[in-house]
mmCIF file of C-alpha atoms and ligand atoms in Angstrom:
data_model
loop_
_atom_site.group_PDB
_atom_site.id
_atom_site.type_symbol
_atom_site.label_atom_id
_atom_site.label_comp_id
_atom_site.label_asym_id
_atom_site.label_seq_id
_atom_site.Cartn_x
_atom_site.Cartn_y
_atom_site.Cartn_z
ATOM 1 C CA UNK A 30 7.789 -13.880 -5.392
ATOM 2 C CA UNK A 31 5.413 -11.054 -4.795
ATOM 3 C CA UNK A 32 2.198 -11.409 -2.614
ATOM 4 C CA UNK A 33 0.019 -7.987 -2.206
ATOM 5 C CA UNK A 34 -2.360 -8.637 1.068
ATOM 6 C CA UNK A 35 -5.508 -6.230 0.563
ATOM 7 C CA UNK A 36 -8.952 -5.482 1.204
ATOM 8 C CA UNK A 37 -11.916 -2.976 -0.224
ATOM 9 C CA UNK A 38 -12.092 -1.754 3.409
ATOM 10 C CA UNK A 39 -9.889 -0.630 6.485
ATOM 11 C CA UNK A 40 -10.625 -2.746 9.325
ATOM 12 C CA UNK A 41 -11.236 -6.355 7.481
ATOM 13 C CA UNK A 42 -7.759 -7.172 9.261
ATOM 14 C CA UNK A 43 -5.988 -7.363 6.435
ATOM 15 C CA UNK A 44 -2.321 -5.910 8.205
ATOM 16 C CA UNK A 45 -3.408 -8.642 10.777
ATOM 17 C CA UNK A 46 -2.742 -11.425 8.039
ATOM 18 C CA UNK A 47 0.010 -9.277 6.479
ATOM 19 C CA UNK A 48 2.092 -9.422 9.557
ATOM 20 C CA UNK A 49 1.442 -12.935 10.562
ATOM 21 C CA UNK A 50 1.862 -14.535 7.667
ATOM 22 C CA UNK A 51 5.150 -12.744 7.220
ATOM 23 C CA UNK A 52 6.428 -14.056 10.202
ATOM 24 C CA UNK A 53 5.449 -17.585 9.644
ATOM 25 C CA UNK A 54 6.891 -17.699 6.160
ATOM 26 C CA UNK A 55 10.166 -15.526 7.761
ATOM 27 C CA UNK A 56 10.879 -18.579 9.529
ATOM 28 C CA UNK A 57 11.749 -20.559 6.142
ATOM 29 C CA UNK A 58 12.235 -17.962 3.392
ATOM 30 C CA UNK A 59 13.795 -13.972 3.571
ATOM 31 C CA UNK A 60 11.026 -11.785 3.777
ATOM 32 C CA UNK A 61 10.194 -8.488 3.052
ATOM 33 C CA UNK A 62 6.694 -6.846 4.134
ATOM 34 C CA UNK A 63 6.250 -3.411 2.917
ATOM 35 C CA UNK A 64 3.496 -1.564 4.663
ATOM 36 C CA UNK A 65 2.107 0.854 1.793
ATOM 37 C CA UNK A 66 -0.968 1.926 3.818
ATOM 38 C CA UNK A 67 0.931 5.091 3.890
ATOM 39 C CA UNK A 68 -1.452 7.119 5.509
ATOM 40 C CA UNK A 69 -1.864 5.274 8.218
ATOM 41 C CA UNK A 70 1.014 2.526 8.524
ATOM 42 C CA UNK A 71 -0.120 -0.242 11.135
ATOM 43 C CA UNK A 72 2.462 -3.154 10.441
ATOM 44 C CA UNK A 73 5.037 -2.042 13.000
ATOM 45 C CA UNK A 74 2.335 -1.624 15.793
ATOM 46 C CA UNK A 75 1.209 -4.951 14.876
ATOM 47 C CA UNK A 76 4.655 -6.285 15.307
ATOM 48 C CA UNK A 77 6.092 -4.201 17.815
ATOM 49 C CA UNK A 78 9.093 -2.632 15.504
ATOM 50 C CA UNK A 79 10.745 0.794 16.050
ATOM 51 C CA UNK A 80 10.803 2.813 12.661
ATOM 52 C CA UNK A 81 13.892 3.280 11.666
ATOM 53 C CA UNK A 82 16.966 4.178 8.577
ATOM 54 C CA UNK A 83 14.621 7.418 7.805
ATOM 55 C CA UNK A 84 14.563 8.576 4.493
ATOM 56 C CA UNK A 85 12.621 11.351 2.908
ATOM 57 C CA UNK A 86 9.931 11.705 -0.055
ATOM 58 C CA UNK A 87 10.032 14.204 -1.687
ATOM 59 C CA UNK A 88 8.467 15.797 -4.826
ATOM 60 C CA UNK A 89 8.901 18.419 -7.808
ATOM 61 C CA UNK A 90 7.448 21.960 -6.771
ATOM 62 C CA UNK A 91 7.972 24.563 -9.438
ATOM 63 C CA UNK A 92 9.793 27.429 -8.835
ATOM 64 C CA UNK A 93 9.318 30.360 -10.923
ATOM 65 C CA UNK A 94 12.040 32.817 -12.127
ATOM 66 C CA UNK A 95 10.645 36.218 -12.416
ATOM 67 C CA UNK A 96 13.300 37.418 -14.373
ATOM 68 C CA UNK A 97 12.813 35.017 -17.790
ATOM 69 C CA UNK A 98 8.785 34.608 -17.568
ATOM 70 C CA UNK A 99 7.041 36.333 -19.873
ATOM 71 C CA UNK A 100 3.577 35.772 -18.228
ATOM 72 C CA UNK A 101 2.523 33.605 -21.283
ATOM 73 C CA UNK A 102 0.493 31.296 -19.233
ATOM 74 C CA UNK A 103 1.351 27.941 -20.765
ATOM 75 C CA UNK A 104 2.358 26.708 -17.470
ATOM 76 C CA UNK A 105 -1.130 27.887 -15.903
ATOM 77 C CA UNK A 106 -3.316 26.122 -18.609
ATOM 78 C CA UNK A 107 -1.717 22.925 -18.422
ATOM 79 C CA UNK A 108 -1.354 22.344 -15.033
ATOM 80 C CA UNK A 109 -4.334 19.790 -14.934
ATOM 81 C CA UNK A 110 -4.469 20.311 -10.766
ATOM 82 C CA UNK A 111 -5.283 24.109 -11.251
ATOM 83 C CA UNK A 112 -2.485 24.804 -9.086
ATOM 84 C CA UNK A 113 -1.101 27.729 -11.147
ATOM 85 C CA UNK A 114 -3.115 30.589 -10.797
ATOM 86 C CA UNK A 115 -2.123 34.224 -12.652
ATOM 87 C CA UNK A 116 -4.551 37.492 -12.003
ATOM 88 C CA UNK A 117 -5.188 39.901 -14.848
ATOM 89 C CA UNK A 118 -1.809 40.446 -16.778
ATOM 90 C CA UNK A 119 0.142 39.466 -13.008
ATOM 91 C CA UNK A 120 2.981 36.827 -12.693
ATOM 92 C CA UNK A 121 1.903 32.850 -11.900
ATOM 93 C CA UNK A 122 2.191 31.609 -8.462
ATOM 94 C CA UNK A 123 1.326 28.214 -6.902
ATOM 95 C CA UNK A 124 -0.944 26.627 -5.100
ATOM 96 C CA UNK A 125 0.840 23.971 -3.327
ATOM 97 C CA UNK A 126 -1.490 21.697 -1.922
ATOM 98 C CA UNK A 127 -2.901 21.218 -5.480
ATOM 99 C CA UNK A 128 0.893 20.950 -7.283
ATOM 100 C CA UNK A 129 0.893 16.660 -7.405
ATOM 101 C CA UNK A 130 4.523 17.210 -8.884
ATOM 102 C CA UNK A 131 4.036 16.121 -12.196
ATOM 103 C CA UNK A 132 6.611 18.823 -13.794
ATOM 104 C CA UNK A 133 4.554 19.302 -16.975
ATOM 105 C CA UNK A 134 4.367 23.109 -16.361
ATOM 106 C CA UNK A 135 8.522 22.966 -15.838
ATOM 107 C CA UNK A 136 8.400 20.694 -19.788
ATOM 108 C CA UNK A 137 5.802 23.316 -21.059
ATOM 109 C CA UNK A 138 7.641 26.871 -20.377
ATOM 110 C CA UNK A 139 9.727 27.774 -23.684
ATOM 111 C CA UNK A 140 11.286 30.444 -21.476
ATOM 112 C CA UNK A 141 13.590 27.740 -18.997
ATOM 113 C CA UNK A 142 11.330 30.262 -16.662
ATOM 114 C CA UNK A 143 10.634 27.167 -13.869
ATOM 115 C CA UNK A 144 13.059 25.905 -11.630
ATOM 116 C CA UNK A 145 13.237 22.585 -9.819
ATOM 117 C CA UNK A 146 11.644 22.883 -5.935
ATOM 118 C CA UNK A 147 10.872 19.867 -4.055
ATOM 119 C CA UNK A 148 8.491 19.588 -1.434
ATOM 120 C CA UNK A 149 8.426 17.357 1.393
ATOM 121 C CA UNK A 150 5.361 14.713 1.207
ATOM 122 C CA UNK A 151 6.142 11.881 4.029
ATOM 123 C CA UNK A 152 9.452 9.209 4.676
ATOM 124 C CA UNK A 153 10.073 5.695 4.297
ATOM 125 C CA UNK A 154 11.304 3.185 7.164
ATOM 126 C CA UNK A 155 13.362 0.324 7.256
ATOM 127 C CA UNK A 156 12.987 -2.165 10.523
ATOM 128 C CA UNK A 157 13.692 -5.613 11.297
ATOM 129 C CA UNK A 158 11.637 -7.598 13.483
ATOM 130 C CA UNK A 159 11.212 -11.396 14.340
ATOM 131 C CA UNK A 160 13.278 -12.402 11.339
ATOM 132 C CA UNK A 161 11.808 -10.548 8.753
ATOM 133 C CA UNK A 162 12.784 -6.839 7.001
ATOM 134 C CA UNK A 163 9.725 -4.169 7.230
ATOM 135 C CA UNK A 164 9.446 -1.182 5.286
ATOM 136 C CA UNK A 165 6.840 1.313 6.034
ATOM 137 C CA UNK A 166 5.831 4.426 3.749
ATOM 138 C CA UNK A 167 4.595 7.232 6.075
ATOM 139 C CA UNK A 168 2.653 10.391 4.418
ATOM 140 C CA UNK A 169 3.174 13.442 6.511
ATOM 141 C CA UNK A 170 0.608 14.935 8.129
ATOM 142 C CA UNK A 171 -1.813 16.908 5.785
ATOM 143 C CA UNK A 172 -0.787 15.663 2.771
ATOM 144 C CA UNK A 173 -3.525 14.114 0.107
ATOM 145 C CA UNK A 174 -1.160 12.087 -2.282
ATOM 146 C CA UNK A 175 -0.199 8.890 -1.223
ATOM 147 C CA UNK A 176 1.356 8.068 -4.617
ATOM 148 C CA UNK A 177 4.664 9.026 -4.547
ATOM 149 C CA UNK A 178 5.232 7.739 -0.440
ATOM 150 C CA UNK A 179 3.375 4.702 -2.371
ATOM 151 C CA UNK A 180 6.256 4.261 -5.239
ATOM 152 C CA UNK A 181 9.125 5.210 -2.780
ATOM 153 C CA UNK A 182 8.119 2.652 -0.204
ATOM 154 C CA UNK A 183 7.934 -0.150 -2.945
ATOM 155 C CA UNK A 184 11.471 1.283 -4.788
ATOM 156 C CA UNK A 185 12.961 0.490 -1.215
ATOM 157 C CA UNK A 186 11.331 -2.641 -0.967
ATOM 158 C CA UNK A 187 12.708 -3.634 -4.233
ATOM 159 C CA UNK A 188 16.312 -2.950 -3.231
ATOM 160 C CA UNK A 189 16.177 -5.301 -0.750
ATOM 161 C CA UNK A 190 16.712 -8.692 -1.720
ATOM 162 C CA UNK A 191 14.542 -11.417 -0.112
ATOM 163 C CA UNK A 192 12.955 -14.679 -1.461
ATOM 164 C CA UNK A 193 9.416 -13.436 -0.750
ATOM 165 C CA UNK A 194 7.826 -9.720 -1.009
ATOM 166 C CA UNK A 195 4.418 -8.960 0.908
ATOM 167 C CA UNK A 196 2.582 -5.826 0.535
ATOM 168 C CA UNK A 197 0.267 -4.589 2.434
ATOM 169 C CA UNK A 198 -1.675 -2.463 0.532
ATOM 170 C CA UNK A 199 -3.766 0.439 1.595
ATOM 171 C CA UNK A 200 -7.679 -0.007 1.674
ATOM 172 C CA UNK A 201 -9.810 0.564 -1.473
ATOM 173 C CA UNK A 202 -9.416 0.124 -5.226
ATOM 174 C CA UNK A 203 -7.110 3.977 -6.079
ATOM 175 C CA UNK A 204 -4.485 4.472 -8.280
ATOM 176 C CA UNK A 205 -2.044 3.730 -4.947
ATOM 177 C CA UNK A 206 -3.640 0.581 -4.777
ATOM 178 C CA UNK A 207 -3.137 -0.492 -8.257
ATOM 179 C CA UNK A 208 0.419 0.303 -8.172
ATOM 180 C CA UNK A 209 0.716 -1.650 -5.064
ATOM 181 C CA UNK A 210 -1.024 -4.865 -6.871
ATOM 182 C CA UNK A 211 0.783 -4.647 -10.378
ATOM 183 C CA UNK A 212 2.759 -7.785 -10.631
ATOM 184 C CA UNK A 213 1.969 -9.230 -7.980
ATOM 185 C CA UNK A 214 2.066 -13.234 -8.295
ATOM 186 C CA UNK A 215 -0.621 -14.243 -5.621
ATOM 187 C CA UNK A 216 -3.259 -11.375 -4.169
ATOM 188 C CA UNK A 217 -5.244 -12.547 -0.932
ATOM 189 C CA UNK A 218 -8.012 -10.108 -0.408
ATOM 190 C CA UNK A 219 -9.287 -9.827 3.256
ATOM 191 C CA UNK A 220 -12.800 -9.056 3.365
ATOM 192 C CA UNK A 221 -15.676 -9.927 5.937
ATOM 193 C CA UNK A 222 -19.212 -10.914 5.478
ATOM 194 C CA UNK A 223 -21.291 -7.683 6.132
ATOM 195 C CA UNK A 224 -22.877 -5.875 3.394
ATOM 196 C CA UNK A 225 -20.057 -3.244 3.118
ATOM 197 C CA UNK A 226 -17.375 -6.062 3.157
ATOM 198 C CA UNK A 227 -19.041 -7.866 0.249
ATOM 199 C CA UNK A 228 -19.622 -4.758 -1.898
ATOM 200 C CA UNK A 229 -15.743 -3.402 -1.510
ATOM 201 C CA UNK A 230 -14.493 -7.004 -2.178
ATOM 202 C CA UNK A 231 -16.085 -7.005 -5.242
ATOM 203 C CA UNK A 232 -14.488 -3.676 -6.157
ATOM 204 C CA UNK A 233 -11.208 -5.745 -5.498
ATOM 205 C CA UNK A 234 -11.786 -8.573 -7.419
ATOM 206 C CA UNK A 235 -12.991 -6.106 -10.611
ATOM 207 C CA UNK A 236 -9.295 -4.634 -10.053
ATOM 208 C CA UNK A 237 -7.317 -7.739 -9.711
ATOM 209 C CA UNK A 238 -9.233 -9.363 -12.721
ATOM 210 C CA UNK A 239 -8.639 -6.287 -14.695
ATOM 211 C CA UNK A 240 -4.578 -6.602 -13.862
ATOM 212 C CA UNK A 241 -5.301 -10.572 -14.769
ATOM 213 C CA UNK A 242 -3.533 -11.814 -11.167
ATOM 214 C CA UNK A 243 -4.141 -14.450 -9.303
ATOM 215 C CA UNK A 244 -6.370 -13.601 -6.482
ATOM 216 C CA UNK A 245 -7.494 -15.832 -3.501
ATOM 217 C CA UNK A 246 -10.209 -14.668 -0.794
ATOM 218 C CA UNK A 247 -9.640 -14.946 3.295
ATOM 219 C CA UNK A 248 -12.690 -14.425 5.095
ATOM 220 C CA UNK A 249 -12.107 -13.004 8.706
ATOM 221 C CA UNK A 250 -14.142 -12.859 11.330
ATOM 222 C CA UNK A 251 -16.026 -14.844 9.318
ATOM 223 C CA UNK A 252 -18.570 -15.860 12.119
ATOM 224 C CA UNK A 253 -20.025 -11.883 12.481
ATOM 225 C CA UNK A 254 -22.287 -11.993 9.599
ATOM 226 C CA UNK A 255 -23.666 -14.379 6.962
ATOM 227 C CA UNK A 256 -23.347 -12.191 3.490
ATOM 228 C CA UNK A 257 -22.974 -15.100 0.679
ATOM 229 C CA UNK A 258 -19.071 -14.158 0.022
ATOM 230 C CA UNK A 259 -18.925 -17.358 -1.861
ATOM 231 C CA UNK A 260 -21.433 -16.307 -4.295
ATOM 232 C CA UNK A 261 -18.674 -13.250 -5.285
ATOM 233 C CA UNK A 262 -15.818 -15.690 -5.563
ATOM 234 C CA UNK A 263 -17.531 -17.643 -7.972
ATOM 235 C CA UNK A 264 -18.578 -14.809 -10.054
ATOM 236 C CA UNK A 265 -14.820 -13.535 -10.290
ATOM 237 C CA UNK A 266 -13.371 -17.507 -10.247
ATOM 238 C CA UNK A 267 -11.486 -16.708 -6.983
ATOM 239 C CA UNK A 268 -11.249 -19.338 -3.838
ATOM 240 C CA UNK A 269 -11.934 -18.634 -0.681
ATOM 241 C CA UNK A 270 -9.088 -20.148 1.130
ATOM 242 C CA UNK A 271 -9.219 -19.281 4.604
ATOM 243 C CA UNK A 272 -11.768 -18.832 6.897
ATOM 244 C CA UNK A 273 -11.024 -17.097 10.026
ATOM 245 C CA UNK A 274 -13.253 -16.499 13.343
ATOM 246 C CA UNK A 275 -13.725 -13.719 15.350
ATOM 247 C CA UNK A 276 -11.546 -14.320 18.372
ATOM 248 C CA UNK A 277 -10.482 -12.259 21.272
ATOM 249 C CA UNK A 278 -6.885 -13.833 20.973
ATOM 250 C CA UNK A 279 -6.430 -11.461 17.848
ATOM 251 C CA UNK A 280 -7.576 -8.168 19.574
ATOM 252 C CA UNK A 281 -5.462 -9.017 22.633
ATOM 253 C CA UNK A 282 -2.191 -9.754 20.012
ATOM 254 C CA UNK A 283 -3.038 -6.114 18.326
ATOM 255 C CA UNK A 284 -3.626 -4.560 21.545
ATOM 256 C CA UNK A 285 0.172 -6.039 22.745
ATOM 257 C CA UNK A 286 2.128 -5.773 19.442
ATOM 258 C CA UNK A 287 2.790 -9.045 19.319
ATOM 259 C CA UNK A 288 1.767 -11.742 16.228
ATOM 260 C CA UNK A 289 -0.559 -14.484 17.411
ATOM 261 C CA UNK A 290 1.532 -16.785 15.328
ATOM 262 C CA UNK A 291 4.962 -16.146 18.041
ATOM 263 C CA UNK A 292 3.026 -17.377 20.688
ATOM 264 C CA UNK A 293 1.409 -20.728 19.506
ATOM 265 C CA UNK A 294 -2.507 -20.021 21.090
ATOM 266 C CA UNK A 295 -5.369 -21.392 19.173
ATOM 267 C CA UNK A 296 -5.377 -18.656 16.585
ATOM 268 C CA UNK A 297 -1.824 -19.297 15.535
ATOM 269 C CA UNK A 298 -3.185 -22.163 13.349
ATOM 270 C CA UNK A 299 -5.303 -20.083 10.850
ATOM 271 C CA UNK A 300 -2.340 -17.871 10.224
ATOM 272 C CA UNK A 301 -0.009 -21.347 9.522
ATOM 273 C CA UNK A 302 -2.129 -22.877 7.571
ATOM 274 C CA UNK A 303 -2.969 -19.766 5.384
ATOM 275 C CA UNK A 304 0.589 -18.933 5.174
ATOM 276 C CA UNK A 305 1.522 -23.244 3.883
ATOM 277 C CA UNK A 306 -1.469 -22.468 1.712
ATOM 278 C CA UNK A 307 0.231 -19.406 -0.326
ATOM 279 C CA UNK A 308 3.625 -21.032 0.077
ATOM 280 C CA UNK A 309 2.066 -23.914 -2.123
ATOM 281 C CA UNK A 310 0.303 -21.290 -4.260
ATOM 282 C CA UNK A 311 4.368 -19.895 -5.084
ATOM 283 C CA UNK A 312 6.087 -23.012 -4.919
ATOM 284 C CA UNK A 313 4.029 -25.558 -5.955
ATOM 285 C CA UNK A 314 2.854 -28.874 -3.119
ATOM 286 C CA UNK A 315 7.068 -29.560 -2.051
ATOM 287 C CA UNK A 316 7.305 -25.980 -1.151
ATOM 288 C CA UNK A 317 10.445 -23.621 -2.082
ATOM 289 C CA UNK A 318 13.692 -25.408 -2.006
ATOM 290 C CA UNK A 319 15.738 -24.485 0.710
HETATM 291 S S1 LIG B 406 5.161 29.063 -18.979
HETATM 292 FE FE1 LIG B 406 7.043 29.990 -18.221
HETATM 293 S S2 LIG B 406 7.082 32.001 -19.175
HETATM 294 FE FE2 LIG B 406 5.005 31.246 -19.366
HETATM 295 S S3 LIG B 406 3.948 32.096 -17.559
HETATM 296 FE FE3 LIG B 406 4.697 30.052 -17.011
HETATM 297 S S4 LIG B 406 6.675 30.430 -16.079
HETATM 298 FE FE4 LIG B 406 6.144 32.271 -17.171
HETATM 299 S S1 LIG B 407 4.135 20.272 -11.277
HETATM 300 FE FE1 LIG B 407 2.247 19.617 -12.327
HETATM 301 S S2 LIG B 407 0.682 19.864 -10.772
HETATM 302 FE FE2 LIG B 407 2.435 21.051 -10.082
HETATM 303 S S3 LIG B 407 2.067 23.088 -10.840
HETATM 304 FE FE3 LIG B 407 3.314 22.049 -12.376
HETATM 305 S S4 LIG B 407 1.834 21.203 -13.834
HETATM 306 FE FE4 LIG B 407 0.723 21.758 -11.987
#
């Protein structure tokens, strides 16, 4: 079973409900939370978990061979990312913050001219924390494309066998965040009601009704303004099924590292209760067999 936790915005506390909910449902089922916020990877701050088993991403980068090209320029007028540039009747180079990788310049030269380069673009983690596995994706530094950290991190999640899979994706509605969403059985988007957090969770539900999955709404902090979320579940048929108030329990547990739900306080509750709502949403009332 896969569940993709997301939100139109950063900030809604969406790796909040990742993480807790991951450690409620750890305690029944094997779970796997994959933190593919990749450019900025919050899961194992949340929970307190060293990153480690590094592995690199890497990418195509072409190389050119002097010796064969015949400075045709195929290569240069395909590259959609303008990364190839040639002066005059000169030799292409690249540009590689533009190159995204794609090899079609490498499929496109008749002249076996372009050699395979890779280029470093970020890593991938593998933890384990309060019963459950992590994996993070990580982009380096400087580095614009989160897609392929994106589709490394989830290949690595994948190889890992566990009953349930929760994603955490990164903020927004991009291509990274598609991929993150595609088959995923059960979606909970995290939004807030403010203006902003009402107009990205629309973008969400546009994108999860366009992929035709199963979407449910939690509402944190859900005392700070009074935006009519339920008006934009209704348009897109989704439930709100949590509600969850501001509380400084929550920005103490971030602050420490620690899930509310290991400690029992009053916010542990919401996190239970969402997390016996989406097991029914999987399973069905009785729950997964165990
Ligand atoms: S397509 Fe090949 S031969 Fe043509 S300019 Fe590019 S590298 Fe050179
Ligand atoms: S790999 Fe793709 S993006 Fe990079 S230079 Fe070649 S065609 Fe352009």
């Amino acid at each position: 079973m896969k569940i993709a936790v997301t939100g139109g915005k950063g900030g809604t506390g969406k790796s909040t409900v990742a993480t807790n909910i991951s450690v409620v449902l750890g305690r029944k089922y094997s779970v796997a939370l994959g933190d593919l916020d990749v450019e900025c990877p919050n899961d194992h701050i949340l929970l307190s978990a060293e990153l480690n088993n590094e592995r690199k991403v890497e990418i195509f980068k072409p190389i050119f061979d002097y010796a064969k090209c015949t400075k045709c320029s195929v290569c240069k007028n395909i590259c959609q990312e303008n990364a190839i540039v040639m002066f005059r009747n000169n030799y292409p180079f690249l540009i590689p913050n533009l190159c995204s990788g794609c090899t079609a310049c490498k499929l496109a030269c008749s002249y076996n001219a372009i050699k395979d380069g890779s280029k470093l673009v970020g890593h991938t983690y593998e933890s384990e924390i309060h019963g459950i596995k992590l994996f993070t994706g990580m982009l380096l530094e400087g580095e614009e494309r989160a897609y392929p950290v994106v589709l490394a991190t989830l290949k690595r999640i994948f190889s890992y066998s566990a009953d349930i899979y929760i994603v955490d994706t990164s903020a927004g509605t991009s291509n990274s965040v598609a991929k993150s969403l595609e088959s995923a059985d059960l979606v909970v988007a995290v939004t807030e009601p403010t203006p902003l957090g009402a107009h990205d969770l629309e973008g969400i539900l546009k994108l999860t009704k366009k992929l035709n999955l199963k979407t449910k709404i939690v509402v944190n902090r859900a005392d700070i303004g009074n935006e009519k979320i339920d008006k934009i579940a209704e348009k897109y048929s989704s439930e709100i099924v949590m509600e969850i108030p501001y509380s400084e329990e929550i920005v103490k547990s971030y602050m420490a590292g620690r899930p509310v739900v290991l400690d029992g306080g009053k916010m542990a509750k919401y996190y239970e209760d969402l997390a016996k709502i989406i097991e029914e949403e999987l399973y069905g009332d009785s729950g997964g067999e165990r």
